Amino acid sequence: MWYWSLFALLLLSTTALAGNKVVLVSLDGVRWQEVFGGADPQLIVSPAYVKQPQLIHTYTPGQPEQLMPFLHQTVARQGVLAGDRTQSSSVTVTNPAQVSYPGYQELLAGFADPKLLSNADIPNPNHTVLEWLATQHSRQVAVFGSWQLLPQILNTARSGLLVNAGFMPLQQLHSERVHYLNELQLKTPASFAAVRPDIFTQEFALEYLRQKQPDVLYIALGEADDFAHQQQYDRYLQAIHHHDAFLAELWRTLQSLPAYRDQTTLLISTDHGRGQAEQWHRHGQTAALPGYPAPEGVAGSEQIWYAALGPDIPAAGLVQGEFLQGQLAATLAACLGLDYRAAQPRAAAALEFSQPPQLASGTAPVADHQGP
Ligand SMILES: [Zn+2]
C-alpha cells in the first residue's frame, strides 16, 4: 500500500487530457465494509438476514476479491481505491440527510445543498457537473439509472440531458435489441416499485455506448440498496457481485472500442453509506437538521468509498487520506481537461493525484491494498 500524504494523489493536467472520455458508475448504498472487507463475518451467518445461503456460499469474510474480483484484481492493481477506514483511508458524505437524492446531488454537483434533505420527488434546483458539461462544453452526456428519481436529480426539464431511468423505455435508440429490452423490462417481475432490475440499466447503457459513443456516460445501479432495506444480506451481497461483474464487462467493452480504448477514465462510487452491525440495512440522518425531528442516527451512513481507473490514474491501489464525496464532480471534469470549480465555487476540489516518485521513472509496482 502507498502511504501518501493527504491529497497527494494524481496529477490531473487541465490541458493534456482534453478529449478523454469518462464513465461514472454509482452503486447505490454499497458499504465500504463489503467493498474492502468482503462478506461481513456476523451478517453472513445470520439466519435473520440470510434466507438463501446457497446464493453466497462462495464468499468468505475477509476475502473481498471473491465478492468484487474486478475491483480487487484490476482496479486495485491498475488504479486507485479510497475509503477503507481500517487503513486510514476515508471518503465522507457531508450532507446531513445521508439518503439517496442528497447523495446523488452531492456526488454530481460537488456540494451538499442544505435545502435538499430527503428523497422528495422534486426537480433539483442545482446544476450538476453533467449538465455543465453538456450545456457549457458541448459534451455528449448520457445517463442510465435504475431509480426513477434520477431525471429529477438531473433536472431533465431544464438540463435536457438524456436520462433513461426507472422503467422508462429507451426511445433514443432503434435496434431490435433495444426494442426487445423495452418489452422485456415491462414483462419482468420487478422486486421494487421505484427501481428497475439493474440488468436493464446495464444493457441499455452498453447498447447506447456501442452505438452512440457519448463523451460522458453515467450509470447508476440501484438494487443493492433495496435488498439491504429488505434485510436480505444474501441478495445484497449477490447484487454487489453482479455490480462488479458489470464493471468488468463495461471496462472490457470500453477497451474494445477505438473511441474509448486507453483514453477513458472509469470512476466508481456510491450515494451514501449504511449502518454498522445490526444497523447494516439502514442509513440516514446522523446530524440534527433545523426543523426536523431528532435524527434516528444510523452511524456510518456518511462513510463511503470510491475507485478510479484510467490512463491518467496511477497504479497506486488504496490511497490514504481523508476525501469527500463532492470531490468526484470536479474530478470527473478534470478528466476531460476542464475546471468545474472555476464555474461552481461551491464544489469540492478535484482529487489531485500525483505520481509517487517511484513510479515516475520505472515500472509501476503491483499495489497491494490488503497489505499491512
Ligand atoms: Zn436506501
Tab-separated table of C-alpha atoms and ligand atoms in Angstrom:
chain	number	residue	atom	x	y	z
A	1	MET	CA	0.000	0.000	0.000
A	2	TRP	CA	1.131	3.520	-0.704
A	3	TYR	CA	1.322	5.790	2.291
A	4	TRP	CA	0.716	9.125	0.709
A	5	SER	CA	0.091	12.448	2.264
A	6	LEU	CA	-3.348	13.963	2.215
A	7	PHE	CA	-4.477	14.983	-1.266
A	8	ALA	CA	-1.204	13.890	-2.825
A	9	LEU	CA	-2.640	11.597	-5.397
A	10	LEU	CA	-2.586	12.123	-9.118
A	11	LEU	CA	-1.773	14.962	-11.377
A	12	LEU	CA	-4.802	15.715	-13.466
A	13	SER	CA	-3.464	18.149	-16.010
A	14	THR	CA	-6.093	20.577	-17.229
A	15	THR	CA	-4.642	20.705	-20.717
A	16	ALA	CA	-3.075	17.409	-21.654
A	17	LEU	CA	-6.168	15.299	-21.129
A	18	ALA	CA	-8.667	17.155	-23.299
A	19	GLY	CA	-10.601	14.799	-25.474
A	20	ASN	CA	-10.689	11.977	-22.979
A	21	LYS	CA	-13.912	10.273	-22.107
A	22	VAL	CA	-15.324	9.498	-18.688
A	23	VAL	CA	-17.650	6.822	-17.400
A	24	LEU	CA	-19.055	7.158	-13.880
A	25	VAL	CA	-20.801	4.252	-12.184
A	26	SER	CA	-22.543	4.526	-8.817
A	27	LEU	CA	-23.610	1.537	-6.744
A	28	ASP	CA	-26.457	2.742	-4.533
A	29	GLY	CA	-25.917	2.089	-0.849
A	30	VAL	CA	-22.982	-0.327	-1.178
A	31	ARG	CA	-20.954	-0.145	2.024
A	32	TRP	CA	-17.195	0.296	2.182
A	33	GLN	CA	-17.205	-2.553	4.673
A	34	GLU	CA	-18.106	-5.075	1.946
A	35	VAL	CA	-16.034	-3.342	-0.736
A	36	PHE	CA	-12.846	-3.651	1.304
A	37	GLY	CA	-13.652	-6.461	3.725
A	38	GLY	CA	-15.867	-8.767	1.700
A	39	ALA	CA	-18.733	-10.577	3.404
A	40	ASP	CA	-19.327	-9.472	6.998
A	41	PRO	CA	-18.490	-12.395	9.343
A	42	GLN	CA	-21.506	-11.745	11.609
A	43	LEU	CA	-24.090	-10.950	8.976
A	44	ILE	CA	-23.264	-13.796	6.610
A	45	VAL	CA	-24.138	-16.392	9.286
A	46	SER	CA	-27.276	-14.625	10.497
A	47	PRO	CA	-30.470	-16.617	9.799
A	48	ALA	CA	-32.395	-13.348	10.059
A	49	TYR	CA	-30.509	-11.822	7.139
A	50	VAL	CA	-29.591	-14.862	5.055
A	51	LYS	CA	-32.525	-16.968	3.892
A	52	GLN	CA	-30.750	-18.419	0.849
A	53	PRO	CA	-27.200	-19.300	1.939
A	54	GLN	CA	-26.592	-21.103	-1.363
A	55	LEU	CA	-26.530	-17.691	-3.076
A	56	ILE	CA	-23.457	-16.624	-1.163
A	57	HIS	CA	-21.626	-19.790	-0.158
A	58	THR	CA	-18.591	-18.769	-2.228
A	59	TYR	CA	-17.909	-15.610	-0.204
A	60	THR	CA	-15.532	-15.846	2.729
A	61	PRO	CA	-15.344	-12.977	5.237
A	62	GLY	CA	-12.085	-11.082	4.820
A	63	GLN	CA	-11.800	-12.074	1.141
A	64	PRO	CA	-13.149	-9.051	-0.765
A	65	GLU	CA	-11.623	-10.268	-4.033
A	66	GLN	CA	-14.174	-13.099	-4.035
A	67	LEU	CA	-17.012	-10.619	-3.854
A	68	MET	CA	-15.564	-7.983	-6.183
A	69	PRO	CA	-12.841	-9.566	-8.304
A	70	PHE	CA	-12.688	-6.759	-10.873
A	71	LEU	CA	-12.263	-4.106	-8.207
A	72	HIS	CA	-9.555	-6.035	-6.384
A	73	GLN	CA	-7.730	-7.648	-9.262
A	74	THR	CA	-7.899	-4.880	-11.858
A	75	VAL	CA	-8.703	-1.529	-10.235
A	76	ALA	CA	-6.563	-2.144	-7.127
A	77	ARG	CA	-3.560	-3.015	-9.326
A	78	GLN	CA	-4.022	-0.526	-12.173
A	79	GLY	CA	-5.882	2.317	-10.470
A	80	VAL	CA	-6.783	3.734	-7.088
A	81	LEU	CA	-9.246	2.918	-4.323
A	82	ALA	CA	-10.214	5.080	-1.340
A	83	GLY	CA	-12.465	4.582	1.659
A	84	ASP	CA	-11.026	1.666	3.644
A	85	ARG	CA	-11.277	3.115	7.130
A	86	THR	CA	-9.289	0.252	8.621
A	87	GLN	CA	-6.329	1.540	6.562
A	88	SER	CA	-6.551	5.304	7.236
A	89	SER	CA	-8.431	5.991	4.024
A	90	SER	CA	-11.832	7.673	4.259
A	91	VAL	CA	-14.396	9.180	1.922
A	92	THR	CA	-17.193	11.152	3.589
A	93	VAL	CA	-20.624	12.429	2.646
A	94	THR	CA	-21.182	15.937	4.025
A	95	ASN	CA	-24.950	16.258	3.544
A	96	PRO	CA	-26.601	15.522	6.904
A	97	ALA	CA	-29.512	13.540	5.416
A	98	GLN	CA	-27.412	10.661	4.053
A	99	VAL	CA	-30.118	9.326	1.812
A	100	SER	CA	-30.049	8.917	-1.956
A	101	TYR	CA	-31.270	12.177	-3.502
A	102	PRO	CA	-28.983	14.410	-1.408
A	103	GLY	CA	-26.183	11.916	-2.026
A	104	TYR	CA	-26.504	11.999	-5.807
A	105	GLN	CA	-26.793	15.788	-5.633
A	106	GLU	CA	-23.518	15.957	-3.673
A	107	LEU	CA	-21.809	13.439	-5.941
A	108	LEU	CA	-22.891	15.105	-9.191
A	109	ALA	CA	-22.975	18.809	-8.241
A	110	GLY	CA	-19.941	18.639	-5.973
A	111	PHE	CA	-21.561	20.145	-2.905
A	112	ALA	CA	-24.280	19.424	-0.371
A	113	ASP	CA	-27.422	21.534	-0.601
A	114	PRO	CA	-28.848	22.170	2.895
A	115	LYS	CA	-32.308	22.534	1.321
A	116	LEU	CA	-32.255	19.043	-0.198
A	117	LEU	CA	-32.650	16.662	2.711
A	118	SER	CA	-34.985	13.946	1.502
A	119	ASN	CA	-35.954	11.783	-1.444
A	120	ALA	CA	-38.870	14.079	-2.317
A	121	ASP	CA	-39.855	13.918	-5.989
A	122	ILE	CA	-38.857	17.476	-6.917
A	123	PRO	CA	-36.643	18.902	-9.666
A	124	ASN	CA	-33.141	19.703	-8.487
A	125	PRO	CA	-32.618	23.480	-8.405
A	126	ASN	CA	-28.855	22.923	-8.711
A	127	HIS	CA	-26.857	22.269	-11.862
A	128	THR	CA	-24.755	19.133	-11.844
A	129	VAL	CA	-21.368	18.697	-13.466
A	130	LEU	CA	-23.123	16.586	-16.106
A	131	GLU	CA	-25.447	19.446	-17.070
A	132	TRP	CA	-22.480	21.841	-17.073
A	133	LEU	CA	-20.508	19.568	-19.398
A	134	ALA	CA	-23.438	19.177	-21.788
A	135	THR	CA	-24.630	22.781	-21.896
A	136	GLN	CA	-21.371	24.730	-21.401
A	137	HIS	CA	-18.875	22.414	-23.061
A	138	SER	CA	-20.913	20.628	-25.708
A	139	ARG	CA	-20.054	17.199	-24.349
A	140	GLN	CA	-22.363	14.380	-25.254
A	141	VAL	CA	-23.712	13.071	-21.964
A	142	ALA	CA	-25.952	10.068	-21.385
A	143	VAL	CA	-27.324	8.753	-18.101
A	144	PHE	CA	-28.798	5.339	-17.377
A	145	GLY	CA	-30.196	4.615	-13.938
A	146	SER	CA	-32.368	2.114	-12.167
A	147	TRP	CA	-34.024	4.561	-9.755
A	148	GLN	CA	-36.912	6.561	-11.125
A	149	LEU	CA	-35.893	9.817	-9.405
A	150	LEU	CA	-32.736	10.335	-11.466
A	151	PRO	CA	-34.450	12.545	-14.093
A	152	GLN	CA	-35.465	14.889	-11.260
A	153	ILE	CA	-31.999	14.870	-9.673
A	154	LEU	CA	-30.546	15.811	-13.071
A	155	ASN	CA	-33.478	18.173	-13.743
A	156	THR	CA	-34.027	16.930	-17.271
A	157	ALA	CA	-36.787	19.508	-17.843
A	158	ARG	CA	-34.123	22.209	-17.574
A	159	SER	CA	-30.901	20.374	-18.432
A	160	GLY	CA	-32.192	18.491	-21.454
A	161	LEU	CA	-29.929	15.597	-20.504
A	162	LEU	CA	-30.698	12.144	-21.833
A	163	VAL	CA	-31.650	10.273	-18.675
A	164	ASN	CA	-33.147	6.817	-19.029
A	165	ALA	CA	-34.225	5.615	-15.590
A	166	GLY	CA	-36.859	3.766	-13.663
A	167	PHE	CA	-38.921	1.697	-16.065
A	168	MET	CA	-38.653	4.118	-18.975
A	169	PRO	CA	-38.277	2.541	-22.407
A	170	LEU	CA	-35.194	3.635	-24.337
A	171	GLN	CA	-36.568	5.654	-27.228
A	172	GLN	CA	-33.425	7.415	-28.416
A	173	LEU	CA	-32.029	4.280	-29.993
A	174	HIS	CA	-33.605	1.967	-32.514
A	175	SER	CA	-32.457	-1.587	-32.874
A	176	GLU	CA	-34.036	-4.983	-32.459
A	177	ARG	CA	-32.097	-5.436	-29.275
A	178	VAL	CA	-33.370	-2.193	-27.745
A	179	HIS	CA	-36.957	-2.928	-28.745
A	180	TYR	CA	-36.668	-6.348	-27.168
A	181	LEU	CA	-35.226	-4.900	-23.946
A	182	ASN	CA	-38.022	-2.309	-23.864
A	183	GLU	CA	-40.592	-5.108	-23.968
A	184	LEU	CA	-38.747	-7.382	-21.610
A	185	GLN	CA	-38.326	-4.864	-18.810
A	186	LEU	CA	-42.090	-4.433	-18.604
A	187	LYS	CA	-42.672	-8.189	-18.577
A	188	THR	CA	-40.030	-8.960	-15.970
A	189	PRO	CA	-41.348	-9.241	-12.397
A	190	ALA	CA	-39.935	-6.271	-10.536
A	191	SER	CA	-38.807	-6.524	-6.926
A	192	PHE	CA	-39.201	-2.810	-6.286
A	193	ALA	CA	-41.706	-0.198	-7.412
A	194	ALA	CA	-39.282	2.665	-7.965
A	195	VAL	CA	-36.181	0.736	-9.049
A	196	ARG	CA	-35.984	-1.472	-12.124
A	197	PRO	CA	-33.785	-4.556	-12.220
A	198	ASP	CA	-30.220	-3.311	-12.799
A	199	ILE	CA	-29.745	-5.680	-15.719
A	200	PHE	CA	-31.898	-3.394	-17.911
A	201	THR	CA	-29.993	-0.288	-16.891
A	202	GLN	CA	-26.773	-2.112	-17.728
A	203	GLU	CA	-27.913	-3.488	-21.075
A	204	PHE	CA	-29.354	-0.150	-22.220
A	205	ALA	CA	-26.153	1.631	-21.200
A	206	LEU	CA	-23.895	-0.847	-23.009
A	207	GLU	CA	-26.004	-0.704	-26.147
A	208	TYR	CA	-26.007	3.094	-26.111
A	209	LEU	CA	-22.272	3.143	-25.506
A	210	ARG	CA	-21.588	0.931	-28.517
A	211	GLN	CA	-23.892	2.802	-30.853
A	212	LYS	CA	-23.675	6.457	-29.791
A	213	GLN	CA	-20.292	6.639	-28.064
A	214	PRO	CA	-21.041	9.548	-25.680
A	215	ASP	CA	-18.218	11.616	-24.160
A	216	VAL	CA	-19.616	11.148	-20.666
A	217	LEU	CA	-21.661	8.180	-19.534
A	218	TYR	CA	-23.159	7.897	-16.062
A	219	ILE	CA	-24.636	4.573	-14.948
A	220	ALA	CA	-26.498	4.472	-11.609
A	221	LEU	CA	-27.204	0.957	-10.328
A	222	GLY	CA	-29.712	0.563	-7.544
A	223	GLU	CA	-30.557	-2.972	-6.447
A	224	ALA	CA	-28.080	-3.420	-3.608
A	225	ASP	CA	-29.686	-0.648	-1.548
A	226	ASP	CA	-33.152	-2.116	-1.896
A	227	PHE	CA	-32.104	-5.630	-0.962
A	228	ALA	CA	-30.364	-4.130	2.061
A	229	HIS	CA	-33.504	-2.287	3.130
A	230	GLN	CA	-35.326	-5.596	2.885
A	231	GLN	CA	-32.699	-7.034	5.241
A	232	GLN	CA	-31.669	-9.645	2.685
A	233	TYR	CA	-27.912	-9.804	3.192
A	234	ASP	CA	-27.627	-12.717	0.752
A	235	ARG	CA	-29.212	-10.792	-2.095
A	236	TYR	CA	-27.340	-7.606	-1.137
A	237	LEU	CA	-24.038	-9.487	-1.490
A	238	GLN	CA	-25.199	-11.086	-4.715
A	239	ALA	CA	-26.098	-7.644	-6.104
A	240	ILE	CA	-22.621	-6.333	-5.226
A	241	HIS	CA	-21.068	-9.299	-7.013
A	242	HIS	CA	-23.249	-8.615	-10.061
A	243	HIS	CA	-22.242	-4.951	-9.964
A	244	ASP	CA	-18.591	-5.948	-10.040
A	245	ALA	CA	-19.154	-8.304	-12.968
A	246	PHE	CA	-20.869	-5.472	-14.809
A	247	LEU	CA	-17.924	-3.154	-14.133
A	248	ALA	CA	-15.626	-5.779	-15.646
A	249	GLU	CA	-17.864	-6.118	-18.718
A	250	LEU	CA	-18.080	-2.348	-19.059
A	251	TRP	CA	-14.278	-1.997	-18.885
A	252	ARG	CA	-13.805	-4.770	-21.457
A	253	THR	CA	-16.314	-3.059	-23.725
A	254	LEU	CA	-14.574	0.315	-23.368
A	255	GLN	CA	-11.213	-1.246	-24.196
A	256	SER	CA	-12.702	-2.943	-27.265
A	257	LEU	CA	-13.912	0.335	-28.810
A	258	PRO	CA	-11.283	2.539	-30.526
A	259	ALA	CA	-13.079	5.729	-29.412
A	260	TYR	CA	-12.585	4.724	-25.770
A	261	ARG	CA	-9.571	2.422	-25.617
A	262	ASP	CA	-6.781	3.815	-23.414
A	263	GLN	CA	-8.436	7.237	-23.237
A	264	THR	CA	-11.307	6.641	-20.861
A	265	THR	CA	-11.424	7.159	-17.113
A	266	LEU	CA	-13.747	4.944	-15.101
A	267	LEU	CA	-14.929	6.444	-11.799
A	268	ILE	CA	-16.910	4.363	-9.309
A	269	SER	CA	-18.631	5.448	-6.108
A	270	THR	CA	-21.891	5.451	-4.178
A	271	ASP	CA	-24.508	7.858	-2.847
A	272	HIS	CA	-24.348	7.049	0.864
A	273	GLY	CA	-23.072	4.537	3.382
A	274	ARG	CA	-25.066	2.352	5.730
A	275	GLY	CA	-25.119	1.480	9.414
A	276	GLN	CA	-22.881	-0.999	11.150
A	277	ALA	CA	-23.584	-4.417	12.716
A	278	GLU	CA	-27.354	-4.805	13.306
A	279	GLN	CA	-27.918	-1.410	11.685
A	280	TRP	CA	-26.352	-2.516	8.388
A	281	HIS	CA	-29.628	-2.428	6.470
A	282	ARG	CA	-30.468	1.178	7.357
A	283	HIS	CA	-28.992	4.564	6.615
A	284	GLY	CA	-29.753	8.216	7.116
A	285	GLN	CA	-29.524	11.429	9.038
A	286	THR	CA	-26.814	11.326	11.651
A	287	ALA	CA	-26.790	15.069	12.297
A	288	ALA	CA	-29.605	17.268	13.580
A	289	LEU	CA	-31.390	19.265	10.890
A	290	PRO	CA	-33.169	22.535	11.540
A	291	GLY	CA	-36.907	21.998	11.627
A	292	TYR	CA	-36.667	18.216	11.576
A	293	PRO	CA	-37.325	15.747	14.378
A	294	ALA	CA	-34.348	14.375	16.250
A	295	PRO	CA	-32.270	12.166	13.966
A	296	GLU	CA	-32.604	8.430	14.143
A	297	GLY	CA	-28.877	8.405	13.804
A	298	VAL	CA	-27.661	5.499	11.721
A	299	ALA	CA	-23.964	5.871	12.427
A	300	GLY	CA	-21.811	5.107	9.413
A	301	SER	CA	-24.224	6.448	6.793
A	302	GLU	CA	-21.744	9.209	5.963
A	303	GLN	CA	-18.956	6.736	5.167
A	304	ILE	CA	-18.475	5.940	1.501
A	305	TRP	CA	-15.684	4.980	-0.928
A	306	TYR	CA	-14.530	5.446	-4.455
A	307	ALA	CA	-12.405	3.893	-7.135
A	308	ALA	CA	-10.775	5.193	-10.310
A	309	LEU	CA	-9.122	3.548	-13.278
A	310	GLY	CA	-7.780	5.010	-16.491
A	311	PRO	CA	-4.765	6.237	-18.433
A	312	ASP	CA	-4.116	9.182	-16.090
A	313	ILE	CA	-4.775	7.351	-12.842
A	314	PRO	CA	-1.648	5.965	-11.133
A	315	ALA	CA	-1.446	2.274	-10.292
A	316	ALA	CA	-1.475	3.023	-6.593
A	317	GLY	CA	-4.096	0.773	-5.057
A	318	LEU	CA	-5.543	2.039	-1.801
A	319	VAL	CA	-4.655	5.673	-1.138
A	320	GLN	CA	-4.586	7.067	2.361
A	321	GLY	CA	-6.157	10.357	3.321
A	322	GLU	CA	-9.484	11.973	4.019
A	323	PHE	CA	-11.611	12.612	0.973
A	324	LEU	CA	-15.105	13.941	0.296
A	325	GLN	CA	-17.952	12.644	-1.838
A	326	GLY	CA	-18.241	16.026	-3.538
A	327	GLN	CA	-14.716	15.838	-4.945
A	328	LEU	CA	-15.812	13.424	-7.629
A	329	ALA	CA	-17.715	16.069	-9.644
A	330	ALA	CA	-14.677	18.279	-10.218
A	331	THR	CA	-12.529	15.179	-10.712
A	332	LEU	CA	-14.846	13.994	-13.472
A	333	ALA	CA	-14.498	17.362	-15.234
A	334	ALA	CA	-10.724	17.348	-14.725
A	335	CYS	CA	-10.545	14.008	-16.534
A	336	LEU	CA	-11.866	15.923	-19.552
A	337	GLY	CA	-9.367	18.749	-19.048
A	338	LEU	CA	-11.978	21.102	-17.593
A	339	ASP	CA	-12.067	23.119	-14.365
A	340	TYR	CA	-15.562	22.677	-12.922
A	341	ARG	CA	-14.733	24.572	-9.762
A	342	ALA	CA	-13.992	27.747	-11.702
A	343	ALA	CA	-17.648	27.715	-12.728
A	344	GLN	CA	-19.053	26.294	-9.489
A	345	PRO	CA	-17.024	27.533	-6.500
A	346	ARG	CA	-19.244	25.620	-4.063
A	347	ALA	CA	-17.918	22.354	-5.461
A	348	ALA	CA	-15.219	20.463	-3.598
A	349	ALA	CA	-11.769	20.406	-5.207
A	350	ALA	CA	-10.867	17.752	-7.738
A	351	LEU	CA	-8.720	14.927	-6.464
A	352	GLU	CA	-5.140	15.823	-7.188
A	353	PHE	CA	-3.330	12.638	-7.749
A	354	SER	CA	0.410	12.940	-8.206
A	355	GLN	CA	2.546	10.088	-9.333
A	356	PRO	CA	4.659	8.801	-6.461
A	357	PRO	CA	8.397	9.270	-7.177
A	358	GLN	CA	8.844	5.531	-7.500
A	359	LEU	CA	6.504	5.489	-10.445
A	360	ALA	CA	7.997	8.403	-12.310
A	361	SER	CA	10.990	6.588	-13.740
A	362	GLY	CA	10.243	2.930	-13.508
A	363	THR	CA	7.725	0.179	-13.674
A	364	ALA	CA	4.525	0.514	-11.749
A	365	PRO	CA	4.553	-1.800	-8.755
A	366	VAL	CA	1.624	-4.063	-8.082
A	367	ALA	CA	-0.376	-2.318	-5.397
A	368	ASP	CA	-1.467	-4.487	-2.517
A	369	HIS	CA	-4.435	-2.957	-0.777
A	370	GLN	CA	-4.538	-5.939	1.561
A	371	GLY	CA	-1.092	-5.098	2.850
A	372	PRO	CA	-0.199	-4.114	6.379
B	1	ZN	ZN	-31.539	3.424	0.754
